[in-house]
Short mmCIF file of C-alpha atoms in Angstrom, two decimals:
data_model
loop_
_atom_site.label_atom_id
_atom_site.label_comp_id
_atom_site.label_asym_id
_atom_site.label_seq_id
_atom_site.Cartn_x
_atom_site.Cartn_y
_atom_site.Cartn_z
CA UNK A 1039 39.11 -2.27 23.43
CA UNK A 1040 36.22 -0.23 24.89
CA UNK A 1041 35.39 -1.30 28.32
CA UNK A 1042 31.74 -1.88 27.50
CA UNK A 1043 33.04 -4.70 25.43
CA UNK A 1044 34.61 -6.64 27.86
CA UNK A 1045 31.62 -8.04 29.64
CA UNK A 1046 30.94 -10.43 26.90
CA UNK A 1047 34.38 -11.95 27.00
CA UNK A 1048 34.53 -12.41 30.71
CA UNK A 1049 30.94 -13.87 31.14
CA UNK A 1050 32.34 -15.99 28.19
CA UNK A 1051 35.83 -16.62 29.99
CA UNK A 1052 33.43 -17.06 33.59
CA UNK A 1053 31.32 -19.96 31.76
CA UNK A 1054 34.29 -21.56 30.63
CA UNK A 1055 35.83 -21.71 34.09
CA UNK A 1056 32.64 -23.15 35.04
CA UNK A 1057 33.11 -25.98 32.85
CA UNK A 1058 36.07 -26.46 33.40
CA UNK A 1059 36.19 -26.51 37.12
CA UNK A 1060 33.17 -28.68 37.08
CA UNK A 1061 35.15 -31.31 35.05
CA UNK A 1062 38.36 -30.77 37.40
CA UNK A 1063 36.11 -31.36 40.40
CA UNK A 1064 33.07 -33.49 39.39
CA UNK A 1065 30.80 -31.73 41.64
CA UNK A 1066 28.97 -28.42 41.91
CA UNK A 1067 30.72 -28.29 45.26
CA UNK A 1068 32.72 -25.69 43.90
CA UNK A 1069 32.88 -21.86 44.67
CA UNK A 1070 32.68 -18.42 42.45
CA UNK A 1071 35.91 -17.42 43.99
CA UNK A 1072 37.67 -20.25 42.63
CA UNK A 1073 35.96 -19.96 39.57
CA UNK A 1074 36.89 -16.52 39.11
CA UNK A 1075 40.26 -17.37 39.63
CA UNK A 1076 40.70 -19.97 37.02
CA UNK A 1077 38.73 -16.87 34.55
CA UNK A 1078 40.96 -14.54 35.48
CA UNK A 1079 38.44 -12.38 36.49
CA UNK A 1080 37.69 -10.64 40.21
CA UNK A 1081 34.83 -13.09 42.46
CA UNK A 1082 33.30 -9.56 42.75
CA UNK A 1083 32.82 -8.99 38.72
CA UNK A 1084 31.21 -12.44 38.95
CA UNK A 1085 28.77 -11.98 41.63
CA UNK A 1086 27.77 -8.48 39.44
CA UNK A 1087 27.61 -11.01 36.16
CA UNK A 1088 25.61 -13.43 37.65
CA UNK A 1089 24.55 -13.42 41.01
CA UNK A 1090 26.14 -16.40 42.47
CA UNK A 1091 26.95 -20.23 41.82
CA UNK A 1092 23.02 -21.25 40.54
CA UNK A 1093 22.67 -18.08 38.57
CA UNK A 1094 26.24 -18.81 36.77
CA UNK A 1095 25.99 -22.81 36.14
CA UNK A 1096 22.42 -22.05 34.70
CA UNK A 1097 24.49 -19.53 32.48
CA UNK A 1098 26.74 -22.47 31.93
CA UNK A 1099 24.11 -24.86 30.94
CA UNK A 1100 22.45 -22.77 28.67
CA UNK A 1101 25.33 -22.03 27.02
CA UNK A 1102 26.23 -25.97 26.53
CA UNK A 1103 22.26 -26.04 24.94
CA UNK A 1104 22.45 -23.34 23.04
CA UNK A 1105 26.54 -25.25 21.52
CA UNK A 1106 24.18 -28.51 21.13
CA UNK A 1107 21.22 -27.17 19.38
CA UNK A 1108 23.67 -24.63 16.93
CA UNK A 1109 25.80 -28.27 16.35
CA UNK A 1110 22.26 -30.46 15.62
CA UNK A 1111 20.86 -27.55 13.26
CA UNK A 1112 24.25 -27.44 11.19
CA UNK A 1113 24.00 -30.92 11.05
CA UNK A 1114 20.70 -31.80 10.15
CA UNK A 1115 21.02 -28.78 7.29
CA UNK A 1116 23.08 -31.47 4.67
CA UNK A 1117 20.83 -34.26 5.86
CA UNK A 1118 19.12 -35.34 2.84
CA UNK A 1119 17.30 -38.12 4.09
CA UNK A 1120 15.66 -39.46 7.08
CA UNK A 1121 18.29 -42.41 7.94
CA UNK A 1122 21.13 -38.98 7.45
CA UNK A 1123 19.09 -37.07 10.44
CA UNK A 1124 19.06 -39.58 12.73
CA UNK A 1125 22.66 -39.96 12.19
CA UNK A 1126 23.58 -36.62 11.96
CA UNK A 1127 21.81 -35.80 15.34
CA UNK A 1128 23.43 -38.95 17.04
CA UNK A 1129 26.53 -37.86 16.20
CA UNK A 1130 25.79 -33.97 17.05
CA UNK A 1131 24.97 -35.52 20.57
CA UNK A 1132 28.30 -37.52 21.18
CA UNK A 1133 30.67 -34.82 19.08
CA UNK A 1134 33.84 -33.41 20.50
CA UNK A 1135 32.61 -30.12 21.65
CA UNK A 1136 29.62 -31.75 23.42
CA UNK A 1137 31.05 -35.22 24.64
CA UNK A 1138 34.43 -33.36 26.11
CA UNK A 1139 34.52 -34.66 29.98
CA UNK A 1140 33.99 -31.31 31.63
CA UNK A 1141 30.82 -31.12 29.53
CA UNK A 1142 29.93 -34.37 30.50
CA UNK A 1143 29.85 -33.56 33.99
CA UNK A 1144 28.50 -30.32 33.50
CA UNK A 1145 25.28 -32.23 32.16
CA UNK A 1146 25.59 -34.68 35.24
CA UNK A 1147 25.36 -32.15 37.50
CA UNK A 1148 22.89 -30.25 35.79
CA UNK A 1149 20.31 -33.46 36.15
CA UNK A 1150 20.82 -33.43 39.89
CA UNK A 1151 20.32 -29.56 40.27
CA UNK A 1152 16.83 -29.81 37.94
CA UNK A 1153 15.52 -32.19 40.88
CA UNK A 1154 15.58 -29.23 43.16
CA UNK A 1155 15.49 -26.10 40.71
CA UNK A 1156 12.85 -25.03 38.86
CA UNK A 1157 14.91 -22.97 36.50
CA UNK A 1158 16.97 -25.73 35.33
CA UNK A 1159 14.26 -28.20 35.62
CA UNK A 1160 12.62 -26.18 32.68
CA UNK A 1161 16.10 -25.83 31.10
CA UNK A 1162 16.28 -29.56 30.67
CA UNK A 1163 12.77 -30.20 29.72
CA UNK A 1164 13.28 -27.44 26.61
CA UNK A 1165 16.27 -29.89 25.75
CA UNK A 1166 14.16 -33.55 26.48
CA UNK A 1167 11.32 -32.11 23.92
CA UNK A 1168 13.58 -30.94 21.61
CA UNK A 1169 15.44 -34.33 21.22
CA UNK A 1170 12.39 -36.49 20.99
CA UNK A 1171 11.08 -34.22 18.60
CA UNK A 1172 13.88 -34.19 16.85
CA UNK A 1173 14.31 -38.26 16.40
CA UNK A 1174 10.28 -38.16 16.11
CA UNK A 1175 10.07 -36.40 13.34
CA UNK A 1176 13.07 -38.90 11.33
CA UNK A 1177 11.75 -41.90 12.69
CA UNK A 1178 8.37 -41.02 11.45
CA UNK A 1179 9.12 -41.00 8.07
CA UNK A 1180 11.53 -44.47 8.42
CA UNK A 1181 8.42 -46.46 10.29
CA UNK A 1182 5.99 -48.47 8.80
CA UNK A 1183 2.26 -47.09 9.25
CA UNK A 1184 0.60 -47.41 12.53
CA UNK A 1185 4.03 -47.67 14.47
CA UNK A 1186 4.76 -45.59 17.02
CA UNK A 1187 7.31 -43.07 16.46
CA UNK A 1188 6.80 -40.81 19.76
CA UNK A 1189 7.97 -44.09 21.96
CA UNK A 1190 10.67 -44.94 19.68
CA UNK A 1191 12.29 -41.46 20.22
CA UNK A 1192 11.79 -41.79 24.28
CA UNK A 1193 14.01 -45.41 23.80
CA UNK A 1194 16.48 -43.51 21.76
CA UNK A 1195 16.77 -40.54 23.74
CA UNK A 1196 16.72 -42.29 27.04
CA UNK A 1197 19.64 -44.32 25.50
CA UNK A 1198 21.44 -40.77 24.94
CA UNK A 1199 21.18 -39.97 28.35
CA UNK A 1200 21.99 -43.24 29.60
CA UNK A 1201 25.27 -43.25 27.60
CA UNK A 1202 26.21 -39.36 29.17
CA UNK A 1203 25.66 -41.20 32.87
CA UNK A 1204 27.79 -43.79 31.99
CA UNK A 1205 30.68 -42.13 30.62
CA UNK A 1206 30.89 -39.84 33.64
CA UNK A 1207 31.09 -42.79 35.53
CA UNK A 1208 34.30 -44.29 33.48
CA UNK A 1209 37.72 -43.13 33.62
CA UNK A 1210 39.48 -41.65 30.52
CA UNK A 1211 38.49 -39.00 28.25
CA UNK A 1212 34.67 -39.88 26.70
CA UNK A 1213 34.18 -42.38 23.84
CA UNK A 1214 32.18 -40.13 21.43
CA UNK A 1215 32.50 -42.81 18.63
CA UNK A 1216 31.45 -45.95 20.57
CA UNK A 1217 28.67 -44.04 21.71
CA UNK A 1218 27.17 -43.38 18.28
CA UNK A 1219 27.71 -46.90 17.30
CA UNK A 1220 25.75 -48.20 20.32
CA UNK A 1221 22.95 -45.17 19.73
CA UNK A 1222 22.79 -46.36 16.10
CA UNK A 1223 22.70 -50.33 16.79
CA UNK A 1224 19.95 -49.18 18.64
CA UNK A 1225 18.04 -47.69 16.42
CA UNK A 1226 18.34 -50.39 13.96
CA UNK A 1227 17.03 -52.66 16.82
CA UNK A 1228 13.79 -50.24 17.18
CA UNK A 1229 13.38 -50.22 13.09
CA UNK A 1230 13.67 -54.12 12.55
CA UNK A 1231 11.65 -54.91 15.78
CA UNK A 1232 8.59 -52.19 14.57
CA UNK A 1233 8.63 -53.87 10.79
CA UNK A 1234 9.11 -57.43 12.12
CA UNK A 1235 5.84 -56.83 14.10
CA UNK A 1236 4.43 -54.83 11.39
CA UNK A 1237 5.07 -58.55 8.91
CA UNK A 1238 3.81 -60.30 11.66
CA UNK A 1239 1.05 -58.38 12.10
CA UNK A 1240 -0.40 -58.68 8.43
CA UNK A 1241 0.75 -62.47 8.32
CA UNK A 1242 -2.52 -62.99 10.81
#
C-alpha cells in the first residue's frame, strides 16, 4: 500500500484508541502516548496527526457525530410517517454503534470539555440543534394546532441526554433497548398531555 495512504487508517486506528481508552478509563485523564500505544502507532505520528490530546478527542467526537448523523439519515430515509421518524431517530440515538460504553463516555466527557472549550462547545451545539430539529420537525406534524412543538423536542431531547448520563453512571454494558422504550413512553406522555389540553381547551 502506498505510504500516502496510510494516514487515513492510522488517524482512523488513533480515534479508535481514543474511544476506546476513554471507555477503559472513564476520564480524559488519559495521555497520547498511551493512546498511541493501544493504535499501534508512534506518540510522535500522533502529535503530527493531531496536535495533542484536545486536538485528537475533538477528532474523536466529530467522528462519533458524524457515525450518529450518517445512522439518523439512513434511518429516517424508510420513515414513511411522522410517528416512524420519531422512532427511527430514538432508536438511531440508543443503537449499538452509538450506545456502546466507550461511546458513552466519550459523550460524557465531551459535555465536561464543551464547559471550558470553545471548539467542542460549538461541536455539541451543531449536535443539540440538529436533534431538536430533528424531533421538531416529526412532532410538528403529530401535534394538534397551536401546540408547541419546539418545547416538546427540548423535553425529548433533554430526556436523550439524560438517559446517556445515566447509563455512564450504571455498571454493565448500556441498555440501548430500555432506553428507547423510556424515550418513546415519553413521547406518548408529551402527545396525550398536548391533545388532552388541546380537548380541554375547546371544552371552555
Amino acid at each position: 500500500m502506498p505510504k500516502l495512504g496510510m494516514e487515513p487508517i492510522r488517524r482512523e486506528a488513533l480515534i479508535a484508541a481514543t474511544i476506546a481508552e476513554i471507555g477503559e478509563k472513564g476520564t480524559l485523564d488519559i495521555t497520547v502516548s498511551a493512546i498511541a500505544r493501544r493504535a499501534g502507532v508512534s506518540s510522535g505520528l500522533a502529535h503530527h496527526y493531531f496536535g495533542g490530546k484536545d486536538q485528537l478527542f475533538l477528532a474523536t467526537m466529530t467522528h462519533i457525530l458524524s457515525a450518529y448523523g450518517a445512522e439518523v439519515r439512513k434511518a429516517l430515509k424508510d420513515a414513511e410517517d411522522p410517528a416512524a421518524r420519531l422512532r427511527a431517530i430514538v432508536e438511531a440515538s440508543f443503537s449499538g454503534e452509538n450506545f456502546r460504553r466507550s461511546v458513552v463516555s466519550s459523550w460524557m466527557n465531551f459535555y465536561a470539555l464543551a464547559l471550558s472549550s470553545p471548539h467542542a462547545n460549538r461541536l455539541l451545539a451543531i449536535y443539540q440543534r440538529r436533534l431538536r430539529s430533528n424531533l421538531r420537525h416529526a412532532l410538528r406534524r403529530m401535534l394538534p394546532d397551536g401546540a408547541a412543538p419546539a418545547q416538546a423536542a427540548r423535553r425529548v431531547a433533554a430526556l436523550i441526554d439524560g438517559l446517556y448520563l445515566r447509563e455512564a453512571l450504571r455498571d454493565g454494558p448500556p441498555d440501548g433497548a430500555r432506553a428507547i422504550g423510556i424515550v418513546l413512553q415519553q413521547i406518548d406522555i408529551e402527545l396525550a398531555g398536548e391533545l388532552a389540553e388541546e380537548l380541554t381547551g375547546a371544552a371552555r
